[in-house]
PDB file of C-alpha atoms in Angstrom:
ATOM      1  CA  GLN A   1       5.319  29.188   5.749  1.00 89.00           C
ATOM      2  CA  LEU A   2       2.866  26.354   6.398  1.00 96.00           C
ATOM      3  CA  VAL A   3       0.625  26.202   9.443  1.00 97.00           C
ATOM      4  CA  GLU A   4      -1.921  23.454  10.072  1.00 97.00           C
ATOM      5  CA  SER A   5      -5.110  23.747  12.081  1.00 97.00           C
ATOM      6  CA  GLY A   6      -8.309  21.824  12.647  1.00 97.00           C
ATOM      7  CA  GLY A   7      -6.971  18.815  14.474  1.00 95.00           C
ATOM      8  CA  GLY A   8      -8.520  17.501  17.633  1.00 97.00           C
ATOM      9  CA  SER A   9     -10.460  14.573  18.983  1.00 97.00           C
ATOM     10  CA  ALA A  10     -13.262  12.751  17.236  1.00 98.00           C
ATOM     11  CA  GLN A  11     -15.331   9.651  17.717  1.00 98.00           C
ATOM     12  CA  ALA A  12     -14.945   6.761  15.325  1.00 98.00           C
ATOM     13  CA  GLY A  13     -17.198   7.413  12.364  1.00 98.00           C
ATOM     14  CA  GLY A  14     -16.953  11.158  12.840  1.00 98.00           C
ATOM     15  CA  SER A  15     -15.374  13.878  10.732  1.00 98.00           C
ATOM     16  CA  LEU A  16     -12.684  16.514  10.973  1.00 98.00           C
ATOM     17  CA  ARG A  17     -11.387  19.045   8.489  1.00 98.00           C
ATOM     18  CA  LEU A  18      -7.749  20.018   8.545  1.00 98.00           C
ATOM     19  CA  SER A  19      -6.561  23.303   7.103  1.00 98.00           C
ATOM     20  CA  CYS A  20      -3.090  24.377   6.063  1.00 97.00           C
ATOM     21  CA  SER A  21      -2.447  28.065   5.620  1.00 96.00           C
ATOM     22  CA  VAL A  22       0.285  28.767   3.082  1.00 94.00           C
ATOM     23  CA  SER A  23       2.220  31.995   3.181  1.00 90.00           C
ATOM     24  CA  GLY A  24       4.694  33.075   0.552  1.00 84.00           C
ATOM     25  CA  ASP A  25       4.846  32.059  -3.101  1.00 84.00           C
ATOM     26  CA  ILE A  26       6.523  28.719  -2.569  1.00 85.00           C
ATOM     27  CA  TYR A  27       6.397  27.582  -6.167  1.00 87.00           C
ATOM     28  CA  ASN A  28       7.298  30.925  -7.721  1.00 84.00           C
ATOM     29  CA  GLY A  29       8.920  30.306 -11.099  1.00 84.00           C
ATOM     30  CA  TYR A  30       7.568  26.801 -11.527  1.00 88.00           C
ATOM     31  CA  SER A  31       4.846  25.888 -13.994  1.00 86.00           C
ATOM     32  CA  SER A  32       3.364  23.241 -11.730  1.00 89.00           C
ATOM     33  CA  TYR A  33       3.162  22.497  -8.052  1.00 92.00           C
ATOM     34  CA  CYS A  34       2.104  19.789  -5.666  1.00 95.00           C
ATOM     35  CA  MET A  35       1.197  19.683  -2.023  1.00 96.00           C
ATOM     36  CA  GLY A  36       0.296  16.933   0.346  1.00 97.00           C
ATOM     37  CA  TRP A  37      -0.754  15.695   3.746  1.00 98.00           C
ATOM     38  CA  PHE A  38       1.376  13.208   5.636  1.00 98.00           C
ATOM     39  CA  ARG A  39       0.877  11.641   9.038  1.00 98.00           C
ATOM     40  CA  GLN A  40       2.920   9.914  11.677  1.00 98.00           C
ATOM     41  CA  ALA A  41       1.573   7.798  14.487  1.00 97.00           C
ATOM     42  CA  PRO A  42       3.629   7.038  17.605  1.00 93.00           C
ATOM     43  CA  GLY A  43       6.187   4.346  16.901  1.00 95.00           C
ATOM     44  CA  LYS A  44       5.434   4.322  13.191  1.00 96.00           C
ATOM     45  CA  GLU A  45       7.068   5.814  10.149  1.00 97.00           C
ATOM     46  CA  ARG A  46       5.649   8.878   8.451  1.00 97.00           C
ATOM     47  CA  GLU A  47       3.287   8.012   5.627  1.00 97.00           C
ATOM     48  CA  GLY A  48       1.639   9.881   2.804  1.00 98.00           C
ATOM     49  CA  VAL A  49      -2.085  10.432   3.167  1.00 98.00           C
ATOM     50  CA  ALA A  50      -3.196  12.616   0.260  1.00 98.00           C
ATOM     51  CA  GLY A  51      -1.611  14.767  -2.411  1.00 98.00           C
ATOM     52  CA  ILE A  52      -2.801  17.273  -4.984  1.00 97.00           C
ATOM     53  CA  ASP A  53      -1.216  19.041  -7.937  1.00 95.00           C
ATOM     54  CA  SER A  54      -1.803  22.224  -9.894  1.00 91.00           C
ATOM     55  CA  GLY A  55      -3.774  20.345 -12.560  1.00 91.00           C
ATOM     56  CA  GLY A  56      -6.311  19.170 -10.030  1.00 89.00           C
ATOM     57  CA  GLY A  57      -4.901  15.678  -9.843  1.00 94.00           C
ATOM     58  CA  ALA A  58      -5.205  13.927  -6.504  1.00 97.00           C
ATOM     59  CA  HIS A  59      -3.693  10.821  -4.979  1.00 97.00           C
ATOM     60  CA  TYR A  60      -4.675   9.001  -1.815  1.00 98.00           C
ATOM     61  CA  ALA A  61      -3.248   6.296   0.338  1.00 97.00           C
ATOM     62  CA  ASP A  62      -5.276   3.110   0.039  1.00 97.00           C
ATOM     63  CA  SER A  63      -6.152   3.322   3.726  1.00 97.00           C
ATOM     64  CA  VAL A  64      -8.027   6.618   3.273  1.00 98.00           C
ATOM     65  CA  LYS A  65      -9.531   6.293  -0.207  1.00 98.00           C
ATOM     66  CA  GLY A  66     -13.219   7.047  -0.189  1.00 98.00           C
ATOM     67  CA  ARG A  67     -13.019   8.652   3.262  1.00 98.00           C
ATOM     68  CA  PHE A  68     -10.614  11.587   2.888  1.00 98.00           C
ATOM     69  CA  THR A  69     -10.690  14.397   0.344  1.00 98.00           C
ATOM     70  CA  ILE A  70      -7.880  16.823  -0.362  1.00 98.00           C
ATOM     71  CA  SER A  71      -8.592  20.243  -1.864  1.00 97.00           C
ATOM     72  CA  LEU A  72      -6.816  23.516  -2.489  1.00 94.00           C
ATOM     73  CA  ASP A  73      -8.294  27.010  -2.271  1.00 93.00           C
ATOM     74  CA  ASN A  74      -5.902  29.068  -4.364  1.00 89.00           C
ATOM     75  CA  ALA A  75      -7.697  32.319  -3.623  1.00 90.00           C
ATOM     76  CA  ASN A  76      -7.080  31.905   0.093  1.00 91.00           C
ATOM     77  CA  ASN A  77      -3.810  29.976  -0.141  1.00 92.00           C
ATOM     78  CA  THR A  78      -5.233  27.172   1.951  1.00 96.00           C
ATOM     79  CA  LEU A  79      -4.917  23.410   1.621  1.00 97.00           C
ATOM     80  CA  TYR A  80      -7.646  21.260   3.162  1.00 98.00           C
ATOM     81  CA  LEU A  81      -8.092  17.658   4.168  1.00 98.00           C
ATOM     82  CA  GLN A  82     -11.677  16.602   4.783  1.00 98.00           C
ATOM     83  CA  MET A  83     -11.659  13.427   6.849  1.00 98.00           C
ATOM     84  CA  ASN A  84     -14.864  11.424   7.128  1.00 98.00           C
ATOM     85  CA  SER A  85     -15.664   8.036   8.618  1.00 98.00           C
ATOM     86  CA  LEU A  86     -12.692   8.370  10.912  1.00 98.00           C
ATOM     87  CA  LYS A  87     -11.159   5.259  12.424  1.00 98.00           C
ATOM     88  CA  PRO A  88      -8.951   4.857  15.494  1.00 97.00           C
ATOM     89  CA  GLU A  89      -6.079   3.954  13.177  1.00 97.00           C
ATOM     90  CA  ASP A  90      -6.270   7.461  11.724  1.00 98.00           C
ATOM     91  CA  THR A  91      -4.881   8.755  15.011  1.00 98.00           C
ATOM     92  CA  ALA A  92      -1.618  10.528  14.240  1.00 98.00           C
ATOM     93  CA  MET A  93       0.125  13.852  13.890  1.00 98.00           C
ATOM     94  CA  TYR A  94      -0.827  15.271  10.526  1.00 98.00           C
ATOM     95  CA  TYR A  95       1.567  17.421   8.525  1.00 98.00           C
ATOM     96  CA  CYS A  96       0.996  19.677   5.560  1.00 98.00           C
ATOM     97  CA  ALA A  97       3.850  19.649   3.054  1.00 97.00           C
ATOM     98  CA  ALA A  98       5.029  21.560   0.021  1.00 95.00           C
ATOM     99  CA  ASP A  99       7.826  19.108  -0.624  1.00 94.00           C
ATOM    100  CA  PRO A 100       7.942  17.927  -4.232  1.00 93.00           C
ATOM    101  CA  VAL A 101      10.845  15.575  -3.512  1.00 94.00           C
ATOM    102  CA  GLN A 102       9.059  13.673  -0.745  1.00 95.00           C
ATOM    103  CA  ILE A 103       5.722  13.745  -2.531  1.00 95.00           C
ATOM    104  CA  ARG A 104       7.301  12.293  -5.677  1.00 94.00           C
ATOM    105  CA  LEU A 105       8.969   9.581  -3.616  1.00 93.00           C
ATOM    106  CA  TRP A 106       5.524   8.626  -2.338  1.00 95.00           C
ATOM    107  CA  VAL A 107       3.334   8.904  -5.444  1.00 94.00           C
ATOM    108  CA  GLY A 108       5.830   8.627  -8.308  1.00 90.00           C
ATOM    109  CA  SER A 109       4.433  10.207 -11.457  1.00 89.00           C
ATOM    110  CA  ASN A 110       0.821  10.196 -10.253  1.00 91.00           C
ATOM    111  CA  LEU A 111       1.077  13.897  -9.425  1.00 93.00           C
ATOM    112  CA  ALA A 112       2.655  16.684 -11.462  1.00 91.00           C
ATOM    113  CA  CYS A 113       5.366  17.696  -9.022  1.00 92.00           C
ATOM    114  CA  PRO A 114       8.053  19.841 -10.650  1.00 90.00           C
ATOM    115  CA  ARG A 115      11.182  17.748 -11.009  1.00 89.00           C
ATOM    116  CA  ARG A 116      13.505  20.757 -10.801  1.00 88.00           C
ATOM    117  CA  ALA A 117      12.189  21.741  -7.379  1.00 86.00           C
ATOM    118  CA  HIS A 118      14.423  20.534  -4.574  1.00 88.00           C
ATOM    119  CA  PHE A 119      12.987  22.216  -1.537  1.00 85.00           C
ATOM    120  CA  GLY A 120      10.722  21.085   1.229  1.00 90.00           C
ATOM    121  CA  TYR A 121       8.426  23.060   3.447  1.00 94.00           C
ATOM    122  CA  TRP A 122       6.518  21.432   6.255  1.00 97.00           C
ATOM    123  CA  GLY A 123       4.121  22.675   8.869  1.00 97.00           C
ATOM    124  CA  PRO A 124       4.591  21.935  12.585  1.00 97.00           C
ATOM    125  CA  GLY A 125       1.724  19.435  12.517  1.00 97.00           C
ATOM    126  CA  THR A 126      -1.697  19.072  14.086  1.00 98.00           C
ATOM    127  CA  GLN A 127      -2.773  16.150  16.248  1.00 98.00           C
ATOM    128  CA  VAL A 128      -5.768  14.012  15.311  1.00 98.00           C
ATOM    129  CA  THR A 129      -7.074  11.535  17.868  1.00 98.00           C
ATOM    130  CA  VAL A 130      -9.899   9.143  17.062  1.00 98.00           C
ATOM    131  CA  SER A 131     -11.461   6.997  19.762  1.00 97.00           C
TER     132      SER A 131
END
């Protein structure tokens, strides 16, 4: 139900925009929702990058604050991650997630993820390489 696109190679200091197409009404029946971007570099654990909730709240990892922007186009059911001033350490597989459990574990109460929702949908990932 989630499919990422927009990954690729970029030079340090460059930009990329990731997209995540969402199909199906994942949060049907819930009054709030949250979605996020995670990444995993080779040999490292998966980490949260950016999250957004239905109230427009956003949360970012310290390593990407001021460089990345998460946004949601409800009309087109698409989640975006605008990545500017890319660094080699941003190289990773990036995943789009509609997983309120994992997002809450990462951001706590900083995003309005529905507490009753115990599902997790993830995209297959898109590779970002910065050199």
